[in-house]
Each structure stands twice: as structure tokens, then as C-alpha cells.
Amino acid sequence: MYPRILIDLKKIEENVDVISSKCSARNIWVAGVTKVFCADSKITDAMINGGVTYLADSRIQNLKKFEGIEIQKYMLRLPMMSEVEDVVRYCDVSLNSEYETIKAIDKVAGEQGKVHKIILMADLGDLREGIFDENELVKTAGKILELKNIQLKGIGTNLTCYGGVLPTEKNLNKLINLKKAIEKEYHVTIDLVSGGNSSSLYLIDENRMPEDVNMLRIGEAFVLGRETTYGNRIPDTHDDTFVLEAQIIELKEKPSLPIGELGMDAFGNHPEFEDKGIMKRAICAIGRQDIDPEGLISVDARIDVIGASSDHLILDMSAAGDSYRLGDTVKFKLTYGSLLKAFTSEYVEKVYV
Ligand SMILES: *Cc1c(COP(=O)(O)O)cnc(C)c1O
């Protein structure tokens, strides 16, 4: 059945091995982030075999799938009040920034006879989650330390997600100083400094990762073999771990400019077109419900993606000559956003190779 996504478990395991070995050589623990592949169990196993220390996901439905796996589980997204019971039941650790939520977790952990671990999140300027004000962060840590069923396991940050702010020695040292301030103020030791996601890996390569950062949460680099600071390929990794195949349902020569009075497209946009004369165009049976057309990279470099509606992907096949016929499939590598959509779409079959 098409469309389908071919998943190379061996290549994923090799990617995880290469990157996590590099981290452990620097005494950095690695959480394997599973959300982009919806915590698929075979891919999760490949991550574990590749050498991750923890599993991490932002959705509780995904974390529930890990029940029975003997590895510490991290809830990445700040817990909703409505999911606190499940977070305590299915996760060992959660990332938090709101004292009210942590207090609710403490109560539930008491009821479940558990001690739940917290990574307290600092916002270093990317302006997604985390406490922005330094004094407020240290004070919140003090209040957390008084809770009986909560262990303040670490301090963390998330960068390059909303604001595009890069991790640097400067902002990560700020995180380390916050940890030290908490330790000094309350006479405790804090085990973990969780210094970000795939975009922090470049600091290891450039030998600029601050000594005290001892944990990273890695998703994209593992699955796509790409670091996310500069978008470079990571040496000795694979970028074709996932290959999407879509089938051609129409193949015809047509003009490149629409004919008639132009209004809105299916998504309310006013598209613009360039006149490239008559083109050989293919339609594949896949659409925006399953992918972002901008996030498809044709394996055959002669093929260009022109656009897509909900269920139709339109390709410029002019340079491909007579290589393709109706019913043939076209292969694509995927960016993170398209991979996320393709995995989430129940219309895309998942096949392991
Ligand atoms: C998704 C996520 C990650 C992983 O990010 P990648 O760029 O895929 O490595 C790490 N931390 C948090 C909090 C996340 O939500």
C-alpha cells in the first residue's frame, strides 16, 4: 500500500551509536527523544540498542507505550494539570516550570507512594518554556526542595525551538550558574544540567561545551543525521533512515500557469506562479494531511516539488524524461516537520527494512 514510509532500523541504531558515543566521551547522558516517530516500539528499541540512557517524549500517550521497559522515562512537555496522575504513573522525571503543577505532582506522587523527579526549566531567551527571572527560579527551587515527594533532579533549558536562539557557552554558563546558586543557597547538590536538544551538539564538536553540562535530549540528530544549529550533516551518520514513497496517479503535460481568474487556494492563500511554459507534471497520492510539501526532498534530483493540497502532491517531472510512468512511485527523504506529519498520519503505512 502507498503512501508508505520505509524505516531502516539498522541505520537509526548506527546514528544513535555514533552520536551518543560522542556524548558519553564528554560525560554527557543522553535522552533519546521519540516524539517524531510517535514512540514506535521498534524504533525505540533501535534507540535503546544504539545506547541512549533515557527515553523522552512530550506526549503521555507515547510514554505509556514504554511501560515495562527498564529505562528512566522523561516527560518533555510541561505536564497539563489534567495529566498529572499519568505523568507520575508512567514517567520517572518531568520537565517543569510552574510551582502549582509541581505541587500537584507532589500530592499525586504521595498518593502513588513514589518520589517523582523534576528538571526545573530556565528560559535563557528562546521564549518557549522555563522561568525567565533568575531570582524567581532560585526561589522556586527552594519551594520545590520542601516538597516531600519531589526530588529536584536537575536544571534544564530548551533552545532553538521557538525563538531560534542558539546554545552558546555564554547562555549555558548562565544555566550552570543558576544551578550553583541553588546549591549554595540551599546546601544541596543538583545532579543534572540538561543543556538542550540536537542544536547543542555542535558545542561538543567545537570543544566548547561547558564542563558542567551533563545531559542532552536528542531527537532530530538521531533520526536524520543532521545537527540543527547550522543544518549540517553529522559525519558517519545516515540521512536516509526514513524514505517516503508516494504513487503517481496522474502524469501529464500541462501549462505552469493556472488558466482563469485567480482566487484563493484550498487553504485560503493567494498563490503566485512562475511561467515555465508547458511542463511534465505528476500528481502523487499524498498531501498536506500527511506531509509538508516544503519538507520533501526528492531522492531523484531531477524531480521538483511544486505544491500540494490536502490529498494531492504536484511534481515537476520535466527533467526526468520518460523515466516514470503512471503507477510508479517517487521517493523522498524528509525534513523533521514532514517526518512528524508522516508518522502521525494514519494514511501513511510504516514498513521496516
Ligand atoms: C522535542 C524536544 C527535544 C528534542 O529536540 P531535537 O531538536 O529533536 O533534538 C528536546 N527537549 C525538549 C523539551 C523537546 O520538546
Short mmCIF file of N, CA, C and O in Angstrom, two decimals, residues 208-262:
data_model
loop_
_atom_site.label_atom_id
_atom_site.label_comp_id
_atom_site.label_asym_id
_atom_site.label_seq_id
_atom_site.Cartn_x
_atom_site.Cartn_y
_atom_site.Cartn_z
N ARG A 208 33.55 23.29 22.87
CA ARG A 208 33.14 24.48 23.61
C ARG A 208 32.00 24.19 24.58
O ARG A 208 31.41 25.10 25.13
N MET A 209 31.68 22.92 24.76
CA MET A 209 30.58 22.59 25.68
C MET A 209 31.05 22.80 27.11
O MET A 209 32.04 22.20 27.54
N PRO A 210 30.36 23.65 27.89
CA PRO A 210 30.78 23.86 29.27
C PRO A 210 30.79 22.54 30.05
O PRO A 210 29.88 21.72 29.92
N GLU A 211 31.85 22.37 30.81
CA GLU A 211 32.13 21.16 31.59
C GLU A 211 30.91 20.62 32.36
O GLU A 211 30.67 19.42 32.37
N ASP A 212 30.15 21.51 32.99
CA ASP A 212 29.09 21.06 33.90
C ASP A 212 27.81 20.61 33.20
O ASP A 212 26.92 20.06 33.86
N VAL A 213 27.70 20.84 31.90
CA VAL A 213 26.52 20.31 31.19
C VAL A 213 26.70 18.80 31.08
O VAL A 213 27.68 18.32 30.53
N ASN A 214 25.78 18.04 31.66
CA ASN A 214 25.96 16.59 31.67
C ASN A 214 24.77 15.80 31.14
O ASN A 214 24.67 14.60 31.31
N MET A 215 23.86 16.51 30.47
CA MET A 215 22.74 15.80 29.85
C MET A 215 22.22 16.57 28.64
O MET A 215 22.17 17.80 28.67
N LEU A 216 21.85 15.82 27.57
CA LEU A 216 21.19 16.42 26.42
C LEU A 216 19.99 15.55 26.06
O LEU A 216 19.94 14.36 26.37
N ARG A 217 19.02 16.17 25.40
CA ARG A 217 17.82 15.46 24.94
C ARG A 217 17.80 15.51 23.42
O ARG A 217 17.62 16.56 22.83
N ILE A 218 18.04 14.36 22.78
CA ILE A 218 18.31 14.35 21.34
C ILE A 218 17.23 13.59 20.55
O ILE A 218 16.95 12.43 20.83
N GLY A 219 16.65 14.26 19.58
CA GLY A 219 15.68 13.63 18.68
C GLY A 219 16.16 13.69 17.23
O GLY A 219 16.59 12.71 16.64
N GLU A 220 16.10 14.89 16.67
CA GLU A 220 16.34 15.06 15.24
C GLU A 220 17.69 14.52 14.77
O GLU A 220 17.78 13.86 13.74
N ALA A 221 18.74 14.79 15.52
CA ALA A 221 20.08 14.35 15.10
C ALA A 221 20.13 12.83 14.96
O ALA A 221 20.76 12.29 14.04
N PHE A 222 19.44 12.12 15.86
CA PHE A 222 19.42 10.66 15.80
C PHE A 222 18.71 10.16 14.55
O PHE A 222 19.18 9.26 13.88
N VAL A 223 17.55 10.74 14.26
CA VAL A 223 16.75 10.18 13.18
C VAL A 223 17.16 10.70 11.79
O VAL A 223 17.00 9.99 10.80
N LEU A 224 17.69 11.90 11.73
CA LEU A 224 18.01 12.46 10.41
C LEU A 224 19.50 12.68 10.17
O LEU A 224 19.90 13.13 9.10
N GLY A 225 20.34 12.38 11.18
CA GLY A 225 21.78 12.53 10.99
C GLY A 225 22.19 13.96 10.68
O GLY A 225 23.17 14.20 9.96
N ARG A 226 21.44 14.90 11.24
CA ARG A 226 21.67 16.30 10.92
C ARG A 226 21.74 17.08 12.23
O ARG A 226 20.91 16.87 13.11
N GLU A 227 22.75 17.95 12.37
CA GLU A 227 22.70 18.81 13.55
C GLU A 227 21.85 20.02 13.20
O GLU A 227 21.67 20.34 12.01
N THR A 228 21.27 20.66 14.20
CA THR A 228 20.23 21.63 13.91
C THR A 228 20.66 23.07 14.19
O THR A 228 19.83 23.97 14.22
N THR A 229 21.96 23.28 14.38
CA THR A 229 22.45 24.64 14.56
C THR A 229 22.70 25.26 13.19
O THR A 229 22.18 26.32 12.86
N TYR A 230 23.51 24.57 12.40
CA TYR A 230 23.82 25.05 11.05
C TYR A 230 23.10 24.23 9.99
O TYR A 230 23.15 24.55 8.80
N GLY A 231 22.48 23.12 10.40
CA GLY A 231 21.81 22.26 9.43
C GLY A 231 22.78 21.34 8.69
O GLY A 231 22.46 20.80 7.64
N ASN A 232 23.98 21.14 9.25
CA ASN A 232 24.98 20.30 8.59
C ASN A 232 24.72 18.82 8.84
O ASN A 232 24.17 18.45 9.87
N ARG A 233 25.15 18.01 7.91
CA ARG A 233 25.14 16.57 8.12
C ARG A 233 26.16 16.20 9.18
O ARG A 233 27.24 16.79 9.24
N ILE A 234 25.83 15.23 10.03
CA ILE A 234 26.77 14.77 11.05
C ILE A 234 27.61 13.65 10.45
O ILE A 234 27.04 12.69 9.90
N PRO A 235 28.95 13.76 10.51
CA PRO A 235 29.81 12.73 9.90
C PRO A 235 29.47 11.33 10.41
O PRO A 235 29.11 11.17 11.58
N ASP A 236 29.60 10.35 9.55
CA ASP A 236 29.39 8.93 9.90
C ASP A 236 27.96 8.58 10.28
O ASP A 236 27.72 7.59 10.95
N THR A 237 27.00 9.45 9.93
CA THR A 237 25.60 9.09 10.18
C THR A 237 24.84 9.03 8.84
O THR A 237 25.36 9.42 7.81
N HIS A 238 23.62 8.52 8.90
CA HIS A 238 22.78 8.36 7.71
C HIS A 238 21.67 9.41 7.69
O HIS A 238 21.11 9.72 8.74
N ASP A 239 21.33 9.93 6.50
CA ASP A 239 20.19 10.85 6.41
C ASP A 239 19.02 10.21 5.67
O ASP A 239 18.02 10.85 5.38
N ASP A 240 19.17 8.92 5.35
CA ASP A 240 18.08 8.22 4.65
C ASP A 240 17.53 7.09 5.51
O ASP A 240 17.19 6.01 5.03
N THR A 241 17.41 7.37 6.81
CA THR A 241 16.84 6.39 7.74
C THR A 241 15.35 6.18 7.46
O THR A 241 14.81 5.11 7.67
N PHE A 242 14.71 7.24 6.97
CA PHE A 242 13.30 7.19 6.61
C PHE A 242 13.16 7.62 5.15
O PHE A 242 13.66 8.67 4.77
N VAL A 243 12.49 6.81 4.33
CA VAL A 243 12.25 7.18 2.94
C VAL A 243 10.75 7.04 2.66
O VAL A 243 10.15 5.98 2.91
N LEU A 244 10.16 8.13 2.19
CA LEU A 244 8.73 8.13 1.89
C LEU A 244 8.52 7.76 0.43
O LEU A 244 9.23 8.26 -0.44
N GLU A 245 7.55 6.89 0.17
CA GLU A 245 7.21 6.52 -1.21
C GLU A 245 5.76 6.89 -1.49
O GLU A 245 4.86 6.51 -0.73
N ALA A 246 5.56 7.64 -2.58
CA ALA A 246 4.21 8.03 -2.97
C ALA A 246 3.99 7.59 -4.41
O ALA A 246 4.92 7.59 -5.22
N GLN A 247 2.74 7.22 -4.73
CA GLN A 247 2.45 6.67 -6.06
C GLN A 247 1.86 7.72 -7.00
O GLN A 247 1.02 8.54 -6.58
N ILE A 248 2.30 7.65 -8.27
CA ILE A 248 1.82 8.60 -9.28
C ILE A 248 0.42 8.20 -9.75
O ILE A 248 0.22 7.07 -10.20
N ILE A 249 -0.53 9.14 -9.63
CA ILE A 249 -1.91 8.86 -10.07
C ILE A 249 -2.30 9.65 -11.31
O ILE A 249 -3.35 9.43 -11.90
N GLU A 250 -1.47 10.63 -11.69
CA GLU A 250 -1.69 11.35 -12.96
C GLU A 250 -0.34 11.82 -13.43
O GLU A 250 0.49 12.27 -12.63
N LEU A 251 -0.11 11.70 -14.76
CA LEU A 251 1.17 12.13 -15.34
C LEU A 251 0.85 12.75 -16.69
O LEU A 251 0.48 12.05 -17.63
N LYS A 252 0.94 14.09 -16.77
CA LYS A 252 0.50 14.76 -17.99
C LYS A 252 1.32 16.02 -18.23
O LYS A 252 1.88 16.60 -17.30
N GLU A 253 1.31 16.44 -19.51
CA GLU A 253 1.89 17.74 -19.82
C GLU A 253 0.82 18.80 -19.62
O GLU A 253 -0.32 18.64 -20.07
N LYS A 254 1.19 19.87 -18.88
CA LYS A 254 0.23 20.94 -18.61
C LYS A 254 0.99 22.26 -18.55
O LYS A 254 2.20 22.28 -18.30
N PRO A 255 0.28 23.39 -18.69
CA PRO A 255 0.95 24.68 -18.51
C PRO A 255 1.38 24.85 -17.05
O PRO A 255 0.84 24.20 -16.16
N SER A 256 2.33 25.75 -16.84
CA SER A 256 2.76 26.01 -15.47
C SER A 256 1.97 27.14 -14.82
O SER A 256 2.04 27.34 -13.62
N LEU A 257 1.19 27.89 -15.64
CA LEU A 257 0.35 28.96 -15.10
C LEU A 257 -1.10 28.52 -15.12
O LEU A 257 -1.60 28.06 -16.15
N PRO A 258 -1.82 28.67 -14.00
CA PRO A 258 -3.25 28.35 -14.00
C PRO A 258 -4.00 29.24 -14.99
O PRO A 258 -3.60 30.39 -15.24
N ILE A 259 -5.09 28.73 -15.56
CA ILE A 259 -5.87 29.45 -16.57
C ILE A 259 -7.16 29.94 -15.90
O ILE A 259 -7.86 29.13 -15.28
N GLY A 260 -7.48 31.19 -16.02
CA GLY A 260 -8.74 31.70 -15.48
C GLY A 260 -8.52 32.77 -14.44
O GLY A 260 -7.37 33.15 -14.16
N GLU A 261 -9.61 33.27 -13.85
CA GLU A 261 -9.48 34.29 -12.80
C GLU A 261 -9.03 33.62 -11.52
O GLU A 261 -9.56 32.59 -11.14
N LEU A 262 -8.06 34.22 -10.82
CA LEU A 262 -7.46 33.55 -9.66
C LEU A 262 -8.05 34.04 -8.34
O LEU A 262 -8.09 35.23 -8.07
#
